[in-house]
mmCIF file of C-alpha atoms in Angstrom:
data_model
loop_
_atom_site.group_PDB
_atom_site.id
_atom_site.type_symbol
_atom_site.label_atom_id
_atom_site.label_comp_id
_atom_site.label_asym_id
_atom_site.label_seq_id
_atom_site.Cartn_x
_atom_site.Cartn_y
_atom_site.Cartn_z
ATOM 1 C CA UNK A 399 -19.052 14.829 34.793
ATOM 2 C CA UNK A 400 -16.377 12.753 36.578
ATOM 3 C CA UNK A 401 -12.787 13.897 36.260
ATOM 4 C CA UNK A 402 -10.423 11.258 34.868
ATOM 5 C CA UNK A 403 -6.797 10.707 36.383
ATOM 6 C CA UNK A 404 -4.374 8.683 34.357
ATOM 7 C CA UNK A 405 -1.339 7.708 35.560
ATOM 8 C CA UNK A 406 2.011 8.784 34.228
ATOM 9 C CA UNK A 407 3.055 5.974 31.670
ATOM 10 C CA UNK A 408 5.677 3.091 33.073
ATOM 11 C CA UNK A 409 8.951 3.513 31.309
ATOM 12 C CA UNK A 410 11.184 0.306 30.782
ATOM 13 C CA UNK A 411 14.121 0.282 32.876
ATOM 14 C CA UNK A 412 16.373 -0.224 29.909
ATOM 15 C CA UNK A 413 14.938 2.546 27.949
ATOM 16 C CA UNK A 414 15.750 4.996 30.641
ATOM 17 C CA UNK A 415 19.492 3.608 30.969
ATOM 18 C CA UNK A 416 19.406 4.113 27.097
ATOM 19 C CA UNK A 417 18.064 7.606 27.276
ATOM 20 C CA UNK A 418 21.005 9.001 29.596
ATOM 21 C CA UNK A 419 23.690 7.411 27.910
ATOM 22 C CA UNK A 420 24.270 10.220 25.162
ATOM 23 C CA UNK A 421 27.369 11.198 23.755
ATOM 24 C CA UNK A 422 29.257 13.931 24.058
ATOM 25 C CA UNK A 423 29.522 15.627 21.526
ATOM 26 C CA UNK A 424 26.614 16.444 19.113
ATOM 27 C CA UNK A 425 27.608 15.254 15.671
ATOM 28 C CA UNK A 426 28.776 12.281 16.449
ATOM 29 C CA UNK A 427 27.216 9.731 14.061
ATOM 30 C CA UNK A 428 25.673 12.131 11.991
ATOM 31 C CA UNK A 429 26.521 12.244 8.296
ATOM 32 C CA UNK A 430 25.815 14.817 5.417
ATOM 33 C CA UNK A 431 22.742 13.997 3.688
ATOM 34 C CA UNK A 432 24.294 14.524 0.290
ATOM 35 C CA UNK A 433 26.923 14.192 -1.320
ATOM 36 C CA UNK A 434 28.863 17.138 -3.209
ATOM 37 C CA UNK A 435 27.916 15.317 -6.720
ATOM 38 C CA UNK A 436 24.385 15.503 -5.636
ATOM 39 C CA UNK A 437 24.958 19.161 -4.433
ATOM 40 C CA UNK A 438 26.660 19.887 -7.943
ATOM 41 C CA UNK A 439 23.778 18.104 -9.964
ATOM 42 C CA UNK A 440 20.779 20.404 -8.052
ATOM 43 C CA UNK A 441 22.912 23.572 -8.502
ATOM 44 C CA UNK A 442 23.119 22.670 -12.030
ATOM 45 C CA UNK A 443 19.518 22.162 -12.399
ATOM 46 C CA UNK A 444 18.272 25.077 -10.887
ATOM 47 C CA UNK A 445 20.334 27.756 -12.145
ATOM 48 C CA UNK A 446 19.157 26.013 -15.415
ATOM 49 C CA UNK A 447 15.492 26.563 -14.281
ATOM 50 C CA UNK A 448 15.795 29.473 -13.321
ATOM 51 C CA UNK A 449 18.038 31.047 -16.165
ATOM 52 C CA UNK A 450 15.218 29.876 -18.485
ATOM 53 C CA UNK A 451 12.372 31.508 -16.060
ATOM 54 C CA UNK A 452 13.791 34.688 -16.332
ATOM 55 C CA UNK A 453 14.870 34.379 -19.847
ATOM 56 C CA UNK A 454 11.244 33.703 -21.111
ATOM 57 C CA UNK A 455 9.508 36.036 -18.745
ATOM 58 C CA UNK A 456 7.615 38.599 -19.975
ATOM 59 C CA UNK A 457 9.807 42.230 -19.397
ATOM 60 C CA UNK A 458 8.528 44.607 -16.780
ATOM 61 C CA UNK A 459 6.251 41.929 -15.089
#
């Protein structure tokens, strides 16, 4: 069974002017995700959920 070589793929100049330019710091451009009202609105939720989990579980389980 013959061996196949493949070649390394050709990168696009610009693409590889694009990948160095990074910069320096880390977070820069990066945002939260959510918002504290949407924080507030899942805490509220799921200490709801789980209040009533525990509240109708059945003792000693």
């Amino acid at each position: 069974m013959k061996t196949i070589i493949k070649a390394p793929p050709r990168r696009n100049p610009q693409d590889a002017e694009a990948t160095t330019n990074r910069p320096e710091n880390a977070a820069t451009g990066k945002r939260l995700p959510y918002g504290l009202l949407d924080c507030a609105i899942f805490l509220a939720f799921s200490t709801s959920l789980i209040f009533a989990m525990c509240a109708t579980g059945r003792p000693g389980a």
